[in-house]
mmCIF file of C-alpha atoms and ligand atoms in Angstrom:
data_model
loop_
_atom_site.group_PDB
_atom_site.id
_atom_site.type_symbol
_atom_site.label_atom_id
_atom_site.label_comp_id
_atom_site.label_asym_id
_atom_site.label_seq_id
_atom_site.Cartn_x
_atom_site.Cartn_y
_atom_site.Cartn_z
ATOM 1 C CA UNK A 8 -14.358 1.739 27.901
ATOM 2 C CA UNK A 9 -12.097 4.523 28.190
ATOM 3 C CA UNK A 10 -11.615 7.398 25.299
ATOM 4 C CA UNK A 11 -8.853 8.953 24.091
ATOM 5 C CA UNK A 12 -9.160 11.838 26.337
ATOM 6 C CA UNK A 13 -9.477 10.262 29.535
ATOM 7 C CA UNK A 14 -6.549 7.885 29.035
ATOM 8 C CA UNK A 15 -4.349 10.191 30.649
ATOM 9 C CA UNK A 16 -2.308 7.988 32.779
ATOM 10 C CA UNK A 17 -1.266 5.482 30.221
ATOM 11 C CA UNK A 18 1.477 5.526 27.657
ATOM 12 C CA UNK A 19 1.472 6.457 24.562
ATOM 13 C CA UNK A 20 2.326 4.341 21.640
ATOM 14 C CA UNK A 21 2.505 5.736 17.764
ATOM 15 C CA UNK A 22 1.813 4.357 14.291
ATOM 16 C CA UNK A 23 2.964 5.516 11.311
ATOM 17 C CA UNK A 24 1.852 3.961 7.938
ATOM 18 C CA UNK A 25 2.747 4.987 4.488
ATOM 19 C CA UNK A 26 0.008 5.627 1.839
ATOM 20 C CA UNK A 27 1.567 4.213 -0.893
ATOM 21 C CA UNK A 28 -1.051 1.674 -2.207
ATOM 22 C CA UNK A 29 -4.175 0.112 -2.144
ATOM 23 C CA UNK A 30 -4.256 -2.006 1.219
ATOM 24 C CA UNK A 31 -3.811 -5.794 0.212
ATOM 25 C CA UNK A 32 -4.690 -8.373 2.899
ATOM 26 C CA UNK A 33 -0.838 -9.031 3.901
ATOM 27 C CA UNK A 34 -0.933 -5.323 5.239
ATOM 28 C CA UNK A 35 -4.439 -6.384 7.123
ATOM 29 C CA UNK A 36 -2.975 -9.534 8.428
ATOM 30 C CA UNK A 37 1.036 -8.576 8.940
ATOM 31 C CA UNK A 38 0.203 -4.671 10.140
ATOM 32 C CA UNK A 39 -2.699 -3.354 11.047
ATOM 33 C CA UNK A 40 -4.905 -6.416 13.021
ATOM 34 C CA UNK A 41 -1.797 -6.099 15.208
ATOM 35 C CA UNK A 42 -1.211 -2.644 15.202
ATOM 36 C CA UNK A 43 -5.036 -1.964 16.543
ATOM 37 C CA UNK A 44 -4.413 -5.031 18.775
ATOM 38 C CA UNK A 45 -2.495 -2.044 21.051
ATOM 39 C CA UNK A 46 -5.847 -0.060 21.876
ATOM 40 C CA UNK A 47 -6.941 -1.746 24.626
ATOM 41 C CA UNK A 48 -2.907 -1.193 26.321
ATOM 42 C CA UNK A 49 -1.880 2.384 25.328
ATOM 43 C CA UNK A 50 -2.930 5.346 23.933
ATOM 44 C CA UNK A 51 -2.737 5.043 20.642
ATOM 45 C CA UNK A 52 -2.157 7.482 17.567
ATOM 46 C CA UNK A 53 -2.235 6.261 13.900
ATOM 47 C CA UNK A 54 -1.345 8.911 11.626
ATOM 48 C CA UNK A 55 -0.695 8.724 7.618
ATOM 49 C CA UNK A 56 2.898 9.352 6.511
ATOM 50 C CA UNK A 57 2.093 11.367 3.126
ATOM 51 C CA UNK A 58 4.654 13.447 3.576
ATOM 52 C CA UNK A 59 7.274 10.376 3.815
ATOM 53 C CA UNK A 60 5.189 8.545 0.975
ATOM 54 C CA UNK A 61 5.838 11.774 -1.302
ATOM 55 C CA UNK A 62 9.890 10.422 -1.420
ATOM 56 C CA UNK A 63 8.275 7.660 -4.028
ATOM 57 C CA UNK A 64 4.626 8.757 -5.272
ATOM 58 C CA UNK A 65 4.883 11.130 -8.082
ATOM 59 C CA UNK A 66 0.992 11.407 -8.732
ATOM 60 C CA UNK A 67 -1.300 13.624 -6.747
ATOM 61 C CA UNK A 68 -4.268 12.442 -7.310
ATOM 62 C CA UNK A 69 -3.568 9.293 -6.206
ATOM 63 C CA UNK A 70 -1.315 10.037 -3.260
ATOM 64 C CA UNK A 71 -4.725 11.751 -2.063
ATOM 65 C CA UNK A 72 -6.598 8.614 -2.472
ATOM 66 C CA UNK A 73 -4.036 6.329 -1.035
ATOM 67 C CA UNK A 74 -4.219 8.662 1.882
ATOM 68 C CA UNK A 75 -8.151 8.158 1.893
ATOM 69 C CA UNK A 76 -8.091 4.612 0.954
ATOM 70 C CA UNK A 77 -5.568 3.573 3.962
ATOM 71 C CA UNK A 78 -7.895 5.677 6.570
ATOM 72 C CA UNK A 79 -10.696 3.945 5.217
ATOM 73 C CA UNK A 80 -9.244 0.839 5.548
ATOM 74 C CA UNK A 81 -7.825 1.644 9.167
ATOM 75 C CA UNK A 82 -11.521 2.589 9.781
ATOM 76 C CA UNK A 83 -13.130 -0.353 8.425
ATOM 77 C CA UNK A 84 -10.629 -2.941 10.369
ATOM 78 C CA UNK A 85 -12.357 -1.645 13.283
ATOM 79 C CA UNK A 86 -9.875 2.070 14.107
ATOM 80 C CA UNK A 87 -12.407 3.661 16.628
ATOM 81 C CA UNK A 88 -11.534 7.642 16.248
ATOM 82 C CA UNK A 89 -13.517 8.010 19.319
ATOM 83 C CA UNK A 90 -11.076 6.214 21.695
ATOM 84 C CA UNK A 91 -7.212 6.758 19.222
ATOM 85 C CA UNK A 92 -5.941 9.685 17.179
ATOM 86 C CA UNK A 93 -6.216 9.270 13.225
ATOM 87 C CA UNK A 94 -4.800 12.087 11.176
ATOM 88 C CA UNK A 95 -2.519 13.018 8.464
ATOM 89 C CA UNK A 96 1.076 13.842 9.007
ATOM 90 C CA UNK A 97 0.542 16.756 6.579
ATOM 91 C CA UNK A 98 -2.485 18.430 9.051
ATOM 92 C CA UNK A 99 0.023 18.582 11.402
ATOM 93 C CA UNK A 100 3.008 20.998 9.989
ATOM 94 C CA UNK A 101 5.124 21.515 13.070
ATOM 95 C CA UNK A 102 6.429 18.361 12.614
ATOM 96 C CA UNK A 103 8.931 20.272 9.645
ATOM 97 C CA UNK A 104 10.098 22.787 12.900
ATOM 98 C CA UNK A 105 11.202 19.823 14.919
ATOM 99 C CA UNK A 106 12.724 18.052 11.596
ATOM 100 C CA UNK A 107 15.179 21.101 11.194
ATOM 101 C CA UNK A 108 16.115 21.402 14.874
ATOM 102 C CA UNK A 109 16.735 17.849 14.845
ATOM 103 C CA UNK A 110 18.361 17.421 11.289
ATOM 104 C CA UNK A 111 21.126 20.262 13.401
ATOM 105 C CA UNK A 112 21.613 17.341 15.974
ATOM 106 C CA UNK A 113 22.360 14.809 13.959
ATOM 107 C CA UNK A 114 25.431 13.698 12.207
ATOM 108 C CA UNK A 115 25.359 13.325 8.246
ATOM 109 C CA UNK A 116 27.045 10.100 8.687
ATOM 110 C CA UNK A 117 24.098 8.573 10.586
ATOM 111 C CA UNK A 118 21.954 9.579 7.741
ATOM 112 C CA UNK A 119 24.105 8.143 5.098
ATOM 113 C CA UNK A 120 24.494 4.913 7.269
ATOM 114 C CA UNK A 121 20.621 4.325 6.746
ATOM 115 C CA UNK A 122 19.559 1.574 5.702
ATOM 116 C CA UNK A 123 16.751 2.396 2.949
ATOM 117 C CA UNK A 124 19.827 4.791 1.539
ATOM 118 C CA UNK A 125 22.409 2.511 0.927
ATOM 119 C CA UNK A 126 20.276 0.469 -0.313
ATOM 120 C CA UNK A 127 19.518 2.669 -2.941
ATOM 121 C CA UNK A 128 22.788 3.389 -3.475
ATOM 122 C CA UNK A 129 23.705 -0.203 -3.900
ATOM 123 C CA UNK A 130 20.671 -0.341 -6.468
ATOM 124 C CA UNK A 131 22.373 1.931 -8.483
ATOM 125 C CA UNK A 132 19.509 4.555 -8.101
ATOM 126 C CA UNK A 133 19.931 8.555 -7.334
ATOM 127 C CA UNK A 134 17.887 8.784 -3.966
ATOM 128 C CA UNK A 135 16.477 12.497 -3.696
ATOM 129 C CA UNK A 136 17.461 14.138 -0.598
ATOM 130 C CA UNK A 137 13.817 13.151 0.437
ATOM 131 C CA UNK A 138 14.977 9.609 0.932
ATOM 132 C CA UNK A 139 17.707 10.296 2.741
ATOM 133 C CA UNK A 140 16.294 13.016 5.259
ATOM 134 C CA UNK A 141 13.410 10.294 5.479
ATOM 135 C CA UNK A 142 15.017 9.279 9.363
ATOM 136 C CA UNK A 143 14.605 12.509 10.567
ATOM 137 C CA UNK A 144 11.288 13.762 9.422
ATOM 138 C CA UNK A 145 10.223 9.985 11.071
ATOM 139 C CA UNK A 146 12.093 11.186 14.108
ATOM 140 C CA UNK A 147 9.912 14.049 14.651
ATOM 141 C CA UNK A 148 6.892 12.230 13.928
ATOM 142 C CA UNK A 149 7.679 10.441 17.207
ATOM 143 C CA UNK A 150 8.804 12.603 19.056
ATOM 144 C CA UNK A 151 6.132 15.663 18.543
ATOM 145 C CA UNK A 152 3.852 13.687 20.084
ATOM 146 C CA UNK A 153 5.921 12.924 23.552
ATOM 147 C CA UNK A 154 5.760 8.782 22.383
ATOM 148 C CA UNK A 155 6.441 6.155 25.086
ATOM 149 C CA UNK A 156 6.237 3.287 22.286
ATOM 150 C CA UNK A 157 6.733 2.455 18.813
ATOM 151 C CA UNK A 158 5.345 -1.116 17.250
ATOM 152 C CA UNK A 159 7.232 -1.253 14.576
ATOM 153 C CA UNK A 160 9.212 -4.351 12.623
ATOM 154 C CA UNK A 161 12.780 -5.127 12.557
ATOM 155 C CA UNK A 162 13.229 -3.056 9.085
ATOM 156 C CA UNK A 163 12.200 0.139 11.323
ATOM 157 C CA UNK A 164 14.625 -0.607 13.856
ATOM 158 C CA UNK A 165 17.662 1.551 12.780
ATOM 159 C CA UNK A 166 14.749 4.453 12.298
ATOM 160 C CA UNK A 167 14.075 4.188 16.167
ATOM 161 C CA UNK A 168 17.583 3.948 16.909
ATOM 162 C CA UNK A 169 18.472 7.349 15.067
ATOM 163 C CA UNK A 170 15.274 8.496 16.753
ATOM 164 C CA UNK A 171 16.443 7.766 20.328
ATOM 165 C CA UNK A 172 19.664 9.328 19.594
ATOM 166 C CA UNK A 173 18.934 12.846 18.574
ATOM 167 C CA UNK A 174 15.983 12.944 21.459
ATOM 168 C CA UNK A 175 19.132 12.615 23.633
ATOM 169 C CA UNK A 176 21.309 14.421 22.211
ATOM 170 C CA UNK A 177 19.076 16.834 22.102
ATOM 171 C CA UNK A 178 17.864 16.303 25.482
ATOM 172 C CA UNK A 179 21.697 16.456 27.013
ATOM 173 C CA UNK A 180 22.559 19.607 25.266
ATOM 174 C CA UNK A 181 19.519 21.510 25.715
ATOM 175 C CA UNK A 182 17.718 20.449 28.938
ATOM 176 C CA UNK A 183 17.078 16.783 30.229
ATOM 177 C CA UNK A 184 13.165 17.048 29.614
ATOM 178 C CA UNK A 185 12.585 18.899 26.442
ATOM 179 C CA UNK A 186 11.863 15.601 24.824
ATOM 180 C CA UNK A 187 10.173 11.824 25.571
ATOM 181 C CA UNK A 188 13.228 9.222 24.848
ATOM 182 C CA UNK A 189 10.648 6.779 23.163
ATOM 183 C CA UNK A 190 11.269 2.852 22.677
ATOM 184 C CA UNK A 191 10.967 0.489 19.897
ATOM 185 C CA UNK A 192 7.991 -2.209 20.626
ATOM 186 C CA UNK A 193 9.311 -4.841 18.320
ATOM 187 C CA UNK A 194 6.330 -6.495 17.031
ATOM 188 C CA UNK A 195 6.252 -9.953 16.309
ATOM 189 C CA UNK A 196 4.608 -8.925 12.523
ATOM 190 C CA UNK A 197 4.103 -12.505 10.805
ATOM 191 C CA UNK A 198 5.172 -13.086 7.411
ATOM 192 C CA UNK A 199 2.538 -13.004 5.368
ATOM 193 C CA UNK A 200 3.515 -14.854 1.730
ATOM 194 C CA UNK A 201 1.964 -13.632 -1.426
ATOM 195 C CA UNK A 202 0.370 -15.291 -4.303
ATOM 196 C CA UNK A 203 4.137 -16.452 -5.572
ATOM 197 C CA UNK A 204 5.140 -17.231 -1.551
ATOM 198 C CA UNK A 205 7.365 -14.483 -1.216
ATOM 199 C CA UNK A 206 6.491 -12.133 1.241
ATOM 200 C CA UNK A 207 2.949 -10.044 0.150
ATOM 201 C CA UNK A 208 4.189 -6.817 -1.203
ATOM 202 C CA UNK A 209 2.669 -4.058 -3.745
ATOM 203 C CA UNK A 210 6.168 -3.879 -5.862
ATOM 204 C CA UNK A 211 6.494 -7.471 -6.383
ATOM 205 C CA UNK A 212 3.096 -7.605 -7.875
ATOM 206 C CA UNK A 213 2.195 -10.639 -5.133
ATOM 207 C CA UNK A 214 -0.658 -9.072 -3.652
ATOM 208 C CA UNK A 215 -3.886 -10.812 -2.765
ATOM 209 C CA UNK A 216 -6.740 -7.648 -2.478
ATOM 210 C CA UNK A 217 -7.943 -6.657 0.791
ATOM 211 C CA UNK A 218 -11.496 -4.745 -0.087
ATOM 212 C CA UNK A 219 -11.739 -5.362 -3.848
ATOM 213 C CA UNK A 220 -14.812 -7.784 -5.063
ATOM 214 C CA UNK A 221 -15.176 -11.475 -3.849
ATOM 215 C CA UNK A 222 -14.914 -12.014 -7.736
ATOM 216 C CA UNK A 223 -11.155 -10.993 -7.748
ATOM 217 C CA UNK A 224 -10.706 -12.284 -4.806
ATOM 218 C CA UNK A 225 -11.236 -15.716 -5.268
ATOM 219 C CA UNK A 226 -9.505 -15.652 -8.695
ATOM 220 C CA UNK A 227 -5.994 -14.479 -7.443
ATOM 221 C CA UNK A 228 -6.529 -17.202 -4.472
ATOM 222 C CA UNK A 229 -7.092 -19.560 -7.117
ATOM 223 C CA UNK A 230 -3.671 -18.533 -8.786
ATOM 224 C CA UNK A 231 -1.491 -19.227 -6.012
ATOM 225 C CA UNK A 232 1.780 -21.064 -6.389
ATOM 226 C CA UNK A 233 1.340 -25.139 -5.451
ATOM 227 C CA UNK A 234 3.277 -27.488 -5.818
ATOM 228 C CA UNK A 235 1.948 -30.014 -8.285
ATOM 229 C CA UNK A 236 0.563 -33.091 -7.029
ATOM 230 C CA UNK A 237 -2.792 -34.920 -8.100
ATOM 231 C CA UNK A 238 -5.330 -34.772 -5.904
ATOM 232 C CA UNK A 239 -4.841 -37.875 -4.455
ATOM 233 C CA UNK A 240 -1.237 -37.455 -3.488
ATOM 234 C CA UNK A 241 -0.032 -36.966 0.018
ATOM 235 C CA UNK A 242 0.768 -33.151 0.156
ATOM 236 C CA UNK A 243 3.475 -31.359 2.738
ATOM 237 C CA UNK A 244 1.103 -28.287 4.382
ATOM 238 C CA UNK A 245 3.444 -26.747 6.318
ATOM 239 C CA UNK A 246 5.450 -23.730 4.269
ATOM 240 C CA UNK A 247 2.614 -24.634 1.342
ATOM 241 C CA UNK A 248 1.922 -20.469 0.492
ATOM 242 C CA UNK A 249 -2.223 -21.932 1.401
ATOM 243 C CA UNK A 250 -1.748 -23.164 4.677
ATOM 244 C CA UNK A 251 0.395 -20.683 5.723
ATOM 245 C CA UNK A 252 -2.142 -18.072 5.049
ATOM 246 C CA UNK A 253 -4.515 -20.217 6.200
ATOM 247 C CA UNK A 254 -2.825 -20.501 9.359
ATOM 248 C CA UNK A 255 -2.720 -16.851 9.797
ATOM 249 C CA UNK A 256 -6.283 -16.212 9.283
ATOM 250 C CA UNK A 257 -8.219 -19.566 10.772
ATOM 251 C CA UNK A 258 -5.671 -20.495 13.205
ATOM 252 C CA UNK A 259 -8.191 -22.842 14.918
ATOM 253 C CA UNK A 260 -9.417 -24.876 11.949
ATOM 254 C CA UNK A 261 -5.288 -25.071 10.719
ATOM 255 C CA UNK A 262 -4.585 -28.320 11.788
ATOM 256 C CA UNK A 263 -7.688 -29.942 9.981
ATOM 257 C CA UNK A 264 -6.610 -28.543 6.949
ATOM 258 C CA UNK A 265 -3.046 -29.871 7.442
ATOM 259 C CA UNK A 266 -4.300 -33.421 8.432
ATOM 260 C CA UNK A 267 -6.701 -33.304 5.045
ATOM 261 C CA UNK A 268 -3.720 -32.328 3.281
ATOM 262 C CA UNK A 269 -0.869 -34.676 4.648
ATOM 263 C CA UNK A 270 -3.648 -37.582 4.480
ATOM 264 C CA UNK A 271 -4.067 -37.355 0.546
ATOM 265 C CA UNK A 272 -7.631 -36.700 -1.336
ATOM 266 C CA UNK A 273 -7.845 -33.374 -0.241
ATOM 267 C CA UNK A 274 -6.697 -31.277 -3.347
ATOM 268 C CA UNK A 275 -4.764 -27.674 -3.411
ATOM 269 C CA UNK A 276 -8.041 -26.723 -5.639
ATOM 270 C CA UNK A 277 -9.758 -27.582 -2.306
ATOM 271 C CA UNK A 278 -7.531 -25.726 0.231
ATOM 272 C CA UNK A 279 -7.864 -22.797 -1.738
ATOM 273 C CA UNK A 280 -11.560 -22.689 -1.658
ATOM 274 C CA UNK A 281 -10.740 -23.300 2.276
ATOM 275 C CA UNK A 282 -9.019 -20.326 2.262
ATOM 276 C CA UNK A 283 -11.257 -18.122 0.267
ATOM 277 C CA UNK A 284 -13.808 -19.152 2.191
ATOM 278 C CA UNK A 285 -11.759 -18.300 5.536
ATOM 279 C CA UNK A 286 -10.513 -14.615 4.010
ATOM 280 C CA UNK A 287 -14.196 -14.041 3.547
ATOM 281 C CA UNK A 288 -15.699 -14.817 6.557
ATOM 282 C CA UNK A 289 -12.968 -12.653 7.858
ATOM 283 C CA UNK A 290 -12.789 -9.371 5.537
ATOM 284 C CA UNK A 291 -16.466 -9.634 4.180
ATOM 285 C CA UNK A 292 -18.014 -7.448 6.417
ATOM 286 C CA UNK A 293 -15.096 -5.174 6.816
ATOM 287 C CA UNK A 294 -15.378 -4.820 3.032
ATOM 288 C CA UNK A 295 -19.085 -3.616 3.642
ATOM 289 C CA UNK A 296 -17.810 -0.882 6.121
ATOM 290 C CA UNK A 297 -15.174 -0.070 3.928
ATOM 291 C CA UNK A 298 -17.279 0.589 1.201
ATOM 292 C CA UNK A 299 -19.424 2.890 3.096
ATOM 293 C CA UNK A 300 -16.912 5.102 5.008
ATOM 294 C CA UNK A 301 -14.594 5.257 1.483
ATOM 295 C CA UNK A 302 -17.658 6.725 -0.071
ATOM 296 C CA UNK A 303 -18.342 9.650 2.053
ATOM 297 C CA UNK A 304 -15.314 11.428 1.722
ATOM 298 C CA UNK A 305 -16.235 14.565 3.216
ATOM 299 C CA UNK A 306 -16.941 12.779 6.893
ATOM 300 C CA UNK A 307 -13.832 10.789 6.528
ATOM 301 C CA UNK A 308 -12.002 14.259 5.817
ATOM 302 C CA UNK A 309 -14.175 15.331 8.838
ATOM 303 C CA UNK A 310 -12.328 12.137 10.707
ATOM 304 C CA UNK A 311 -9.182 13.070 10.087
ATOM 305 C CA UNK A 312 -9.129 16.540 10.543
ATOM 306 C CA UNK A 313 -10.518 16.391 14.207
ATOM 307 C CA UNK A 314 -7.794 13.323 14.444
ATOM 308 C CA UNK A 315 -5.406 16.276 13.812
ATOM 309 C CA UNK A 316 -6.786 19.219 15.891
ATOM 310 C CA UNK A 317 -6.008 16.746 19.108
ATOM 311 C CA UNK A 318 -2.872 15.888 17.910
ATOM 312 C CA UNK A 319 -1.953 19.409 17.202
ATOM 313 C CA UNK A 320 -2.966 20.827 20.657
ATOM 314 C CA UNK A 321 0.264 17.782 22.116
ATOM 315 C CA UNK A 322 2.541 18.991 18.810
ATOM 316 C CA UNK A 323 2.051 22.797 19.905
ATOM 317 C CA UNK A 324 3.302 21.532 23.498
ATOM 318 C CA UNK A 325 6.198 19.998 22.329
ATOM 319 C CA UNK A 326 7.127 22.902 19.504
ATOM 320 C CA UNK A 327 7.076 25.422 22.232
ATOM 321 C CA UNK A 328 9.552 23.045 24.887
ATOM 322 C CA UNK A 329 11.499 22.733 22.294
ATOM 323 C CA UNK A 330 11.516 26.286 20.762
ATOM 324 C CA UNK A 331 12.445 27.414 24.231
ATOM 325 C CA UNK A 332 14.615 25.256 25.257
ATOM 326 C CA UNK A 333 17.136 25.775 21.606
ATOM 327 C CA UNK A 334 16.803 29.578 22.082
ATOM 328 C CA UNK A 335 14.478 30.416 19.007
ATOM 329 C CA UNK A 336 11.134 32.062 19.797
HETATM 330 N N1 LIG B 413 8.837 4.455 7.939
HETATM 331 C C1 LIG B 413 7.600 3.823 8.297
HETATM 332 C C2 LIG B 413 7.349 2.685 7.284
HETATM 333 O O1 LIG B 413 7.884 2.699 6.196
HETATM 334 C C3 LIG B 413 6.443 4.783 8.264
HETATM 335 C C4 LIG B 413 6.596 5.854 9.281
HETATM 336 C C5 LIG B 413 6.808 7.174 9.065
HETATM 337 C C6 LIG B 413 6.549 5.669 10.702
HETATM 338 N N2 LIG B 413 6.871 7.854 10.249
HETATM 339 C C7 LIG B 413 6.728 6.955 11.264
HETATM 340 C C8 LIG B 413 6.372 4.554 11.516
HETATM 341 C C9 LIG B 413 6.744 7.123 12.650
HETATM 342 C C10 LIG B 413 6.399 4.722 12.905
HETATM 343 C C11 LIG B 413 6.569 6.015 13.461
HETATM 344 O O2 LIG B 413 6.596 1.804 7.571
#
């Protein structure tokens, strides 16, 4: 087993994740189980965007637990700090210097083409300047750290777009390799439905909880949307919010539960103790671990701050190519 600093030779591939809230199991089973799924292939760094979640979290305190909560959780679904990078996008400040040398590079238009933008716009809302420099600070994230590969979903796409862009732009005005173009590794996320069947998210109040107590747990599995036939009744499993999450987290023991379902007898009362059951098995002792490395904050401080030394020694690299190469320093 190789560790992070004898992986040399490989590429490098970056994560990004917002600490915005609590981790709910459609972030376990739609992000990170395949974003840690990458360790074995590239050289991985995972850092947490606080910086980008500060364009929506107004509360301190707990945009410093989210930030704790989400390394814990990274941690607990099996993160190994020994052979990846983990740190905070705050421990790492350089990242602002390449923001404004890039923000110089890029066209206003591009910004006000973003997506998450006009979408606010279309909302009716005011988006602070935050949200709309959001593309650029993301840009540097990236490229800082001389990134071969991003996984990311098809909403991040446009982001990696402006991102290759202004690395050759900036590249093409300033010296072919001050920067690593990087590429988008589109990942094949699943859609994980919430309690209602829409996709699992914090704002629509859909979530089913990751870490919190079986208790809860098997109460909001027990309030998920079904359709409502007697037990007896034939039932159709596939697109039924159960089996679908079923699918996604016993993928071998599916097709029972969709035979028992199509046959009749087998009630949605029963699928969801299937499922329960299933989530369990699965998170249980990942909830144990979580519960132990959330509780010592100062080693997971300890964690993230070494995450950050090593990822500041590659930033300091990069700030000085690119300080030299622009003519400032
Ligand atoms: N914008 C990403 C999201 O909302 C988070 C993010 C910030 C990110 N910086 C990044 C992702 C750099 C990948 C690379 O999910």
């Amino acid at each position: 087993m190789s560790t992070w600093d004898t992986l040399g030779a490989v590429k490098t591939s970056l994560t990004g994740i917002k600490p915005t809230h609590l981790p709910h199991l459609g972030n376990y089973l739609g992000a990170i189980r395949p974003a840690l799924s990458l360790v074995d292939r590239y050289r991985t760094l995972y850092f947490i965007a606080n910086y980008h979640a500060l364009t929506t979290v107004r509360d301190a305190e707990k945009l410093r637990d989210y930030v704790r909560d989400v390394a814990a959780t990274w941690l607990a679904c099996g993160l190994d700090p020994e052979r990846t990078l983990l740190y905070r996008q705050s421990d790492v400040p350089e990242v602002f210097e390449l923001t404004w040398v890039l923000s110089c590079l890029l066209a206003k238009g591009q910004l006000e083409r973003g997506h998450a933008y006009k979408e606010a716009l279309v909302r009716g809302d005011s988006p602070n300047a935050g949200l709309f420099n959001y593309p650029v600070l993301m840009a540097a994230d990236i490229l800082l750290y001389d990134t071969d590969v991003v996984p990311i979903g098809k909403d991040q796409k446009q982001h990696l777009e402006l991102t290759r862009d202004v690395a050759l732009r900036l590249n093409h005005t300033y010296g072919e390799n001050t920067l690593v173009v990087p590429e988008a590794l589109i990942t094949e996320a699943p859609l994980v439905p919430g309690t209602d069947g829409e996709k699992m998210s914090k704002s629509r109040g859909n979530g089913i909880p990751l870490f919190e107590s079986t208790k809860k747990l098997r109460k909001v599995i027990m309030g998920i949307t079904t359709t409502s036939e007697t037990l007896e009744d034939p039932k159709t499993a596939e697109g039924s919010t159960v089996y679908e999450l079923y699918k996604l987290v016993a993928p071998e023991r599916a097709p029972e539960m969709g035979q028992k379902l199509e046959a009749g007898g087998y009630g949605w009362g029963h699928a969801k103790q299937d499922l329960y059951e299933a989530i369990e098995a699965e998170i249980g002792p990942k909830r144990d671990a979580y519960l132990e490395i959330r509780a010592d904050e100062p080693k997971l401080d300890a964690i993230l701050s070494d995450g950050a030394a090593k990822a500041r020694t590659i930033a300091h690299a990069t700030i000085q190519r690119v300080r030299d190469a622009v003519g400032i320093g």
